[in-house]
């Protein structure tokens, strides 16, 4: 069973010169949480945000912070991002050698723990960890950049992930990230997702409130 639907705009597509204003606007627009993309230039070919910026974002919004770590050796950084104010910390199964330990570390810090899968990684990689996580994140683009096109095969993976979660009675969120826009969000929702990351699909539009309202309308019907 899906949870209450949540829209999590990714600030990777925000105007960083005016980040404080952007956060205010997105909160007023009805965003449910802020998705923060952390990239290290190793796990993905881009470098973005560190704990220092997460700490600044924490001060600028009251929304929960959904921190997506696209980094190698996530264990080394869980503590720093937790202390910076993350509410959810998601790590990639491809990057964490001792995933169970990493998930425990996140929980010991009092945070919600998520695991994420690249488009080429099979769901089976999450089978032994699923019962311990609060969130499963299916990537619908290859991580590294915003503004990419949604990979259609993600839909079948989302359906299968929904079946796996329901089978074990998990209440974990099923989050989808990459290429989600007004024109495909309904399809992603009917596949079984209940948390939707959108970067360019929100920040690339003129009126954030109108976009988020319309997204919510499309996933509730
Ligand atoms: C991709 C990031 C995404 C990205 C989404 O590596 O994890 O969160 O910012 O951006 P859009 O919605 O533009 O694909
Ligand atoms: Zn992300």
PDB file of C-alpha atoms and ligand atoms in Angstrom:
ATOM      1  CA  UNK A   1       0.000   0.000   0.000  1.00  0.00           C
ATOM      2  CA  UNK A   2       1.289   3.417  -0.969  1.00  0.00           C
ATOM      3  CA  UNK A   3       1.736   6.137   1.670  1.00  0.00           C
ATOM      4  CA  UNK A   4       0.418   9.681   1.434  1.00  0.00           C
ATOM      5  CA  UNK A   5       1.847  11.198  -1.774  1.00  0.00           C
ATOM      6  CA  UNK A   6       4.811  13.558  -1.352  1.00  0.00           C
ATOM      7  CA  UNK A   7       6.438  15.971  -3.775  1.00  0.00           C
ATOM      8  CA  UNK A   8      10.148  16.535  -3.153  1.00  0.00           C
ATOM      9  CA  UNK A   9      11.609  19.252  -5.399  1.00  0.00           C
ATOM     10  CA  UNK A  10      15.340  18.824  -6.006  1.00  0.00           C
ATOM     11  CA  UNK A  11      17.263  22.030  -5.357  1.00  0.00           C
ATOM     12  CA  UNK A  12      19.856  20.948  -7.914  1.00  0.00           C
ATOM     13  CA  UNK A  13      17.710  22.864 -10.428  1.00  0.00           C
ATOM     14  CA  UNK A  14      17.228  25.906  -8.168  1.00  0.00           C
ATOM     15  CA  UNK A  15      18.978  29.241  -8.641  1.00  0.00           C
ATOM     16  CA  UNK A  16      21.857  28.951  -6.159  1.00  0.00           C
ATOM     17  CA  UNK A  17      22.548  32.671  -6.228  1.00  0.00           C
ATOM     18  CA  UNK A  18      19.166  33.108  -4.557  1.00  0.00           C
ATOM     19  CA  UNK A  19      18.907  29.791  -2.723  1.00  0.00           C
ATOM     20  CA  UNK A  20      17.206  31.245   0.366  1.00  0.00           C
ATOM     21  CA  UNK A  21      14.470  32.845  -1.766  1.00  0.00           C
ATOM     22  CA  UNK A  22      14.041  29.670  -3.793  1.00  0.00           C
ATOM     23  CA  UNK A  23      13.566  27.632  -0.608  1.00  0.00           C
ATOM     24  CA  UNK A  24      10.967  30.103   0.654  1.00  0.00           C
ATOM     25  CA  UNK A  25       9.120  30.014  -2.649  1.00  0.00           C
ATOM     26  CA  UNK A  26       9.105  26.229  -2.893  1.00  0.00           C
ATOM     27  CA  UNK A  27       7.850  25.878   0.675  1.00  0.00           C
ATOM     28  CA  UNK A  28       5.023  28.376  -0.016  1.00  0.00           C
ATOM     29  CA  UNK A  29       4.267  26.478  -3.213  1.00  0.00           C
ATOM     30  CA  UNK A  30       3.316  23.368  -1.238  1.00  0.00           C
ATOM     31  CA  UNK A  31       6.443  21.186  -1.492  1.00  0.00           C
ATOM     32  CA  UNK A  32       6.409  18.372   1.073  1.00  0.00           C
ATOM     33  CA  UNK A  33      10.169  18.087   1.453  1.00  0.00           C
ATOM     34  CA  UNK A  34      13.421  19.332  -0.020  1.00  0.00           C
ATOM     35  CA  UNK A  35      15.468  16.833  -2.022  1.00  0.00           C
ATOM     36  CA  UNK A  36      19.208  17.499  -1.811  1.00  0.00           C
ATOM     37  CA  UNK A  37      21.534  15.823  -4.316  1.00  0.00           C
ATOM     38  CA  UNK A  38      25.002  15.151  -2.948  1.00  0.00           C
ATOM     39  CA  UNK A  39      27.569  14.169  -5.598  1.00  0.00           C
ATOM     40  CA  UNK A  40      31.261  13.452  -5.130  1.00  0.00           C
ATOM     41  CA  UNK A  41      32.801  13.327  -8.622  1.00  0.00           C
ATOM     42  CA  UNK A  42      33.616   9.612  -8.092  1.00  0.00           C
ATOM     43  CA  UNK A  43      30.355   7.707  -7.822  1.00  0.00           C
ATOM     44  CA  UNK A  44      28.852  10.138 -10.341  1.00  0.00           C
ATOM     45  CA  UNK A  45      30.608  12.506 -12.755  1.00  0.00           C
ATOM     46  CA  UNK A  46      29.517  15.679 -10.984  1.00  0.00           C
ATOM     47  CA  UNK A  47      30.321  17.456  -7.725  1.00  0.00           C
ATOM     48  CA  UNK A  48      27.584  19.320  -5.897  1.00  0.00           C
ATOM     49  CA  UNK A  49      26.641  19.834  -2.282  1.00  0.00           C
ATOM     50  CA  UNK A  50      28.397  19.071   1.022  1.00  0.00           C
ATOM     51  CA  UNK A  51      27.268  19.123   4.666  1.00  0.00           C
ATOM     52  CA  UNK A  52      28.000  22.839   4.927  1.00  0.00           C
ATOM     53  CA  UNK A  53      25.275  23.711   2.396  1.00  0.00           C
ATOM     54  CA  UNK A  54      22.863  21.225   3.986  1.00  0.00           C
ATOM     55  CA  UNK A  55      23.375  23.080   7.260  1.00  0.00           C
ATOM     56  CA  UNK A  56      22.527  26.379   5.551  1.00  0.00           C
ATOM     57  CA  UNK A  57      19.433  24.861   3.896  1.00  0.00           C
ATOM     58  CA  UNK A  58      18.354  23.505   7.299  1.00  0.00           C
ATOM     59  CA  UNK A  59      18.309  27.061   8.631  1.00  0.00           C
ATOM     60  CA  UNK A  60      16.342  28.382   5.670  1.00  0.00           C
ATOM     61  CA  UNK A  61      13.370  25.972   5.634  1.00  0.00           C
ATOM     62  CA  UNK A  62      11.184  24.057   8.027  1.00  0.00           C
ATOM     63  CA  UNK A  63      10.525  21.293   5.490  1.00  0.00           C
ATOM     64  CA  UNK A  64      12.116  17.866   6.004  1.00  0.00           C
ATOM     65  CA  UNK A  65      15.435  17.419   4.172  1.00  0.00           C
ATOM     66  CA  UNK A  66      15.654  14.361   1.943  1.00  0.00           C
ATOM     67  CA  UNK A  67      19.387  13.900   1.358  1.00  0.00           C
ATOM     68  CA  UNK A  68      20.342  11.687  -1.583  1.00  0.00           C
ATOM     69  CA  UNK A  69      23.984  10.613  -1.288  1.00  0.00           C
ATOM     70  CA  UNK A  70      25.499   9.789  -4.672  1.00  0.00           C
ATOM     71  CA  UNK A  71      28.912   9.242  -3.185  1.00  0.00           C
ATOM     72  CA  UNK A  72      31.431   6.457  -2.652  1.00  0.00           C
ATOM     73  CA  UNK A  73      32.139   5.332   0.924  1.00  0.00           C
ATOM     74  CA  UNK A  74      28.884   6.791   2.308  1.00  0.00           C
ATOM     75  CA  UNK A  75      29.706   5.452   5.812  1.00  0.00           C
ATOM     76  CA  UNK A  76      32.387   8.117   6.147  1.00  0.00           C
ATOM     77  CA  UNK A  77      29.849  10.915   5.660  1.00  0.00           C
ATOM     78  CA  UNK A  78      26.583   9.738   7.253  1.00  0.00           C
ATOM     79  CA  UNK A  79      27.430  11.411  10.519  1.00  0.00           C
ATOM     80  CA  UNK A  80      28.300  14.764   8.938  1.00  0.00           C
ATOM     81  CA  UNK A  81      25.063  14.920   6.942  1.00  0.00           C
ATOM     82  CA  UNK A  82      22.999  13.807   9.929  1.00  0.00           C
ATOM     83  CA  UNK A  83      24.572  16.528  12.089  1.00  0.00           C
ATOM     84  CA  UNK A  84      23.992  19.071   9.317  1.00  0.00           C
ATOM     85  CA  UNK A  85      20.236  18.504   9.640  1.00  0.00           C
ATOM     86  CA  UNK A  86      19.226  15.781   7.168  1.00  0.00           C
ATOM     87  CA  UNK A  87      15.952  14.025   8.030  1.00  0.00           C
ATOM     88  CA  UNK A  88      16.223  11.213   5.491  1.00  0.00           C
ATOM     89  CA  UNK A  89      19.592   9.905   4.312  1.00  0.00           C
ATOM     90  CA  UNK A  90      19.602   7.687   1.231  1.00  0.00           C
ATOM     91  CA  UNK A  91      22.647   5.763   0.053  1.00  0.00           C
ATOM     92  CA  UNK A  92      23.206   3.809  -3.152  1.00  0.00           C
ATOM     93  CA  UNK A  93      23.424   0.018  -2.918  1.00  0.00           C
ATOM     94  CA  UNK A  94      26.168   0.184  -5.558  1.00  0.00           C
ATOM     95  CA  UNK A  95      28.316   2.418  -3.339  1.00  0.00           C
ATOM     96  CA  UNK A  96      27.900   0.818   0.092  1.00  0.00           C
ATOM     97  CA  UNK A  97      29.874  -2.379   0.610  1.00  0.00           C
ATOM     98  CA  UNK A  98      28.389  -3.045   4.053  1.00  0.00           C
ATOM     99  CA  UNK A  99      24.932  -1.696   3.400  1.00  0.00           C
ATOM    100  CA  UNK A 100      23.346  -3.146   6.534  1.00  0.00           C
ATOM    101  CA  UNK A 101      25.933  -1.380   8.675  1.00  0.00           C
ATOM    102  CA  UNK A 102      25.420   1.895   6.811  1.00  0.00           C
ATOM    103  CA  UNK A 103      21.652   1.711   7.342  1.00  0.00           C
ATOM    104  CA  UNK A 104      22.185   1.063  11.064  1.00  0.00           C
ATOM    105  CA  UNK A 105      24.526   4.055  11.254  1.00  0.00           C
ATOM    106  CA  UNK A 106      21.856   6.307   9.774  1.00  0.00           C
ATOM    107  CA  UNK A 107      19.234   5.004  12.206  1.00  0.00           C
ATOM    108  CA  UNK A 108      21.558   5.351  15.187  1.00  0.00           C
ATOM    109  CA  UNK A 109      21.763   9.031  14.300  1.00  0.00           C
ATOM    110  CA  UNK A 110      17.959   9.156  14.650  1.00  0.00           C
ATOM    111  CA  UNK A 111      17.370   9.637  10.921  1.00  0.00           C
ATOM    112  CA  UNK A 112      15.244   7.816   8.374  1.00  0.00           C
ATOM    113  CA  UNK A 113      17.286   5.522   6.148  1.00  0.00           C
ATOM    114  CA  UNK A 114      16.860   4.984   2.415  1.00  0.00           C
ATOM    115  CA  UNK A 115      18.502   2.834  -0.249  1.00  0.00           C
ATOM    116  CA  UNK A 116      18.727   3.739  -3.908  1.00  0.00           C
ATOM    117  CA  UNK A 117      19.205   1.796  -7.137  1.00  0.00           C
ATOM    118  CA  UNK A 118      20.731   2.993 -10.402  1.00  0.00           C
ATOM    119  CA  UNK A 119      18.719   2.251 -13.566  1.00  0.00           C
ATOM    120  CA  UNK A 120      20.958  -0.727 -14.448  1.00  0.00           C
ATOM    121  CA  UNK A 121      20.849  -2.303 -10.977  1.00  0.00           C
ATOM    122  CA  UNK A 122      18.295  -5.052 -10.377  1.00  0.00           C
ATOM    123  CA  UNK A 123      15.813  -4.860  -7.503  1.00  0.00           C
ATOM    124  CA  UNK A 124      17.168  -8.104  -6.088  1.00  0.00           C
ATOM    125  CA  UNK A 125      20.096  -6.047  -4.740  1.00  0.00           C
ATOM    126  CA  UNK A 126      17.709  -4.597  -2.157  1.00  0.00           C
ATOM    127  CA  UNK A 127      16.027  -7.847  -1.116  1.00  0.00           C
ATOM    128  CA  UNK A 128      18.060  -8.474   2.059  1.00  0.00           C
ATOM    129  CA  UNK A 129      17.923  -4.874   3.250  1.00  0.00           C
ATOM    130  CA  UNK A 130      14.331  -3.962   2.408  1.00  0.00           C
ATOM    131  CA  UNK A 131      12.879  -4.819   5.821  1.00  0.00           C
ATOM    132  CA  UNK A 132      15.285  -2.348   7.487  1.00  0.00           C
ATOM    133  CA  UNK A 133      14.704   0.723   5.348  1.00  0.00           C
ATOM    134  CA  UNK A 134      12.274   3.638   5.530  1.00  0.00           C
ATOM    135  CA  UNK A 135      12.574   4.479   1.854  1.00  0.00           C
ATOM    136  CA  UNK A 136      13.414   2.789  -1.434  1.00  0.00           C
ATOM    137  CA  UNK A 137      14.579   5.140  -4.178  1.00  0.00           C
ATOM    138  CA  UNK A 138      14.348   4.021  -7.782  1.00  0.00           C
ATOM    139  CA  UNK A 139      16.466   6.139 -10.138  1.00  0.00           C
ATOM    140  CA  UNK A 140      14.725   6.830 -13.420  1.00  0.00           C
ATOM    141  CA  UNK A 141      17.816   8.519 -14.910  1.00  0.00           C
ATOM    142  CA  UNK A 142      21.507   7.769 -14.498  1.00  0.00           C
ATOM    143  CA  UNK A 143      22.445   9.896 -11.500  1.00  0.00           C
ATOM    144  CA  UNK A 144      24.687  12.886 -11.997  1.00  0.00           C
ATOM    145  CA  UNK A 145      22.637  15.661 -13.544  1.00  0.00           C
ATOM    146  CA  UNK A 146      19.184  17.149 -13.522  1.00  0.00           C
ATOM    147  CA  UNK A 147      17.236  17.745 -16.709  1.00  0.00           C
ATOM    148  CA  UNK A 148      17.632  14.223 -18.162  1.00  0.00           C
ATOM    149  CA  UNK A 149      14.894  12.190 -19.795  1.00  0.00           C
ATOM    150  CA  UNK A 150      12.901   9.620 -17.789  1.00  0.00           C
ATOM    151  CA  UNK A 151      14.005   6.052 -18.688  1.00  0.00           C
ATOM    152  CA  UNK A 152      10.758   4.172 -19.526  1.00  0.00           C
ATOM    153  CA  UNK A 153      11.916   0.789 -18.141  1.00  0.00           C
ATOM    154  CA  UNK A 154      11.833   2.376 -14.672  1.00  0.00           C
ATOM    155  CA  UNK A 155       8.043   1.978 -14.697  1.00  0.00           C
ATOM    156  CA  UNK A 156       8.159  -1.817 -14.606  1.00  0.00           C
ATOM    157  CA  UNK A 157      10.815  -1.629 -11.897  1.00  0.00           C
ATOM    158  CA  UNK A 158       8.560   0.619  -9.807  1.00  0.00           C
ATOM    159  CA  UNK A 159       5.669  -1.854 -10.182  1.00  0.00           C
ATOM    160  CA  UNK A 160       7.919  -4.705  -9.067  1.00  0.00           C
ATOM    161  CA  UNK A 161       9.283  -2.640  -6.158  1.00  0.00           C
ATOM    162  CA  UNK A 162       5.720  -1.911  -5.019  1.00  0.00           C
ATOM    163  CA  UNK A 163       4.963  -5.642  -5.073  1.00  0.00           C
ATOM    164  CA  UNK A 164       8.128  -6.421  -3.074  1.00  0.00           C
ATOM    165  CA  UNK A 165       7.347  -3.799  -0.420  1.00  0.00           C
ATOM    166  CA  UNK A 166       3.727  -4.879  -0.101  1.00  0.00           C
ATOM    167  CA  UNK A 167       4.725  -8.534   0.129  1.00  0.00           C
ATOM    168  CA  UNK A 168       6.794  -7.953   3.260  1.00  0.00           C
ATOM    169  CA  UNK A 169       4.265  -5.461   4.660  1.00  0.00           C
ATOM    170  CA  UNK A 170       6.786  -2.611   4.459  1.00  0.00           C
ATOM    171  CA  UNK A 171       5.570   0.934   5.026  1.00  0.00           C
ATOM    172  CA  UNK A 172       8.687   2.336   3.358  1.00  0.00           C
ATOM    173  CA  UNK A 173       8.258   5.169   0.908  1.00  0.00           C
ATOM    174  CA  UNK A 174       8.759   4.269  -2.741  1.00  0.00           C
ATOM    175  CA  UNK A 175      10.532   7.300  -4.165  1.00  0.00           C
ATOM    176  CA  UNK A 176      11.314   7.912  -7.832  1.00  0.00           C
ATOM    177  CA  UNK A 177      13.950  10.367  -9.030  1.00  0.00           C
ATOM    178  CA  UNK A 178      14.821  11.634 -12.501  1.00  0.00           C
ATOM    179  CA  UNK A 179      12.905  13.153 -15.386  1.00  0.00           C
ATOM    180  CA  UNK A 180       9.614  13.473 -13.507  1.00  0.00           C
ATOM    181  CA  UNK A 181       7.446  16.196 -14.959  1.00  0.00           C
ATOM    182  CA  UNK A 182       3.765  17.124 -15.161  1.00  0.00           C
ATOM    183  CA  UNK A 183       3.260  14.955 -18.214  1.00  0.00           C
ATOM    184  CA  UNK A 184       4.490  11.663 -16.697  1.00  0.00           C
ATOM    185  CA  UNK A 185       3.921  11.975 -12.940  1.00  0.00           C
ATOM    186  CA  UNK A 186       0.503  10.279 -13.075  1.00  0.00           C
ATOM    187  CA  UNK A 187       1.992   7.225 -14.771  1.00  0.00           C
ATOM    188  CA  UNK A 188       4.746   7.000 -12.132  1.00  0.00           C
ATOM    189  CA  UNK A 189       2.113   7.212  -9.403  1.00  0.00           C
ATOM    190  CA  UNK A 190      -0.036   4.481 -10.916  1.00  0.00           C
ATOM    191  CA  UNK A 191       3.029   2.234 -11.055  1.00  0.00           C
ATOM    192  CA  UNK A 192       3.100   2.461  -7.244  1.00  0.00           C
ATOM    193  CA  UNK A 193       5.400   5.340  -6.295  1.00  0.00           C
ATOM    194  CA  UNK A 194       4.425   7.621  -3.424  1.00  0.00           C
ATOM    195  CA  UNK A 195       7.325  10.089  -3.294  1.00  0.00           C
ATOM    196  CA  UNK A 196       8.260  12.104  -6.373  1.00  0.00           C
ATOM    197  CA  UNK A 197      11.500  13.985  -6.857  1.00  0.00           C
ATOM    198  CA  UNK A 198      11.404  16.704  -9.475  1.00  0.00           C
ATOM    199  CA  UNK A 199      14.181  19.162 -10.258  1.00  0.00           C
ATOM    200  CA  UNK A 200      13.743  20.829 -13.628  1.00  0.00           C
ATOM    201  CA  UNK A 201      10.069  19.750 -13.651  1.00  0.00           C
ATOM    202  CA  UNK A 202       9.417  22.256 -10.840  1.00  0.00           C
ATOM    203  CA  UNK A 203      12.268  24.797 -10.797  1.00  0.00           C
ATOM    204  CA  UNK A 204      12.208  25.029 -14.592  1.00  0.00           C
ATOM    205  CA  UNK A 205       8.647  26.344 -14.520  1.00  0.00           C
ATOM    206  CA  UNK A 206       7.468  29.921 -13.971  1.00  0.00           C
ATOM    207  CA  UNK A 207       4.957  29.301 -11.216  1.00  0.00           C
ATOM    208  CA  UNK A 208       6.128  26.671  -8.671  1.00  0.00           C
ATOM    209  CA  UNK A 209       2.806  26.735  -6.815  1.00  0.00           C
ATOM    210  CA  UNK A 210       0.789  26.082  -9.933  1.00  0.00           C
ATOM    211  CA  UNK A 211       3.130  23.256 -10.968  1.00  0.00           C
ATOM    212  CA  UNK A 212       3.070  21.526  -7.576  1.00  0.00           C
ATOM    213  CA  UNK A 213      -0.696  21.901  -7.268  1.00  0.00           C
ATOM    214  CA  UNK A 214      -1.152  20.408 -10.713  1.00  0.00           C
ATOM    215  CA  UNK A 215       1.273  17.558  -9.900  1.00  0.00           C
ATOM    216  CA  UNK A 216      -0.696  16.766  -6.747  1.00  0.00           C
ATOM    217  CA  UNK A 217      -3.924  16.826  -8.663  1.00  0.00           C
ATOM    218  CA  UNK A 218      -2.572  14.385 -11.229  1.00  0.00           C
ATOM    219  CA  UNK A 219      -1.305  11.887  -8.659  1.00  0.00           C
ATOM    220  CA  UNK A 220      -4.423  11.954  -6.530  1.00  0.00           C
ATOM    221  CA  UNK A 221      -6.883  11.062  -9.286  1.00  0.00           C
TER     222      UNK A 221
HETATM  223  C1  LIG B   1      19.987  13.089 -10.562  1.00  0.00           C
HETATM  224  C2  LIG B   1      19.456  13.606  -9.233  1.00  0.00           C
HETATM  225  C3  LIG B   1      18.074  14.110  -9.331  1.00  0.00           C
HETATM  226  C4  LIG B   1      17.914  15.321 -10.215  1.00  0.00           C
HETATM  227  C5  LIG B   1      16.493  15.362 -10.671  1.00  0.00           C
HETATM  228  O1  LIG B   1      21.239  12.592 -10.367  1.00  0.00           O
HETATM  229  O2  LIG B   1      19.494  12.566  -8.259  1.00  0.00           O
HETATM  230  O3  LIG B   1      17.516  14.354  -8.050  1.00  0.00           O
HETATM  231  O4  LIG B   1      18.230  16.535  -9.598  1.00  0.00           O
HETATM  232  O5  LIG B   1      16.366  16.343 -11.641  1.00  0.00           O
HETATM  233  P1  LIG B   1      15.268  16.236 -12.786  1.00  0.00           P
HETATM  234  O6  LIG B   1      13.948  16.144 -12.120  1.00  0.00           O
HETATM  235  O7  LIG B   1      15.474  17.495 -13.576  1.00  0.00           O
HETATM  236  O8  LIG B   1      15.581  14.988 -13.584  1.00  0.00           O
HETATM  237 ZN1  LIG B   2      18.279  12.861  -6.336  1.00  0.00          ZN
END
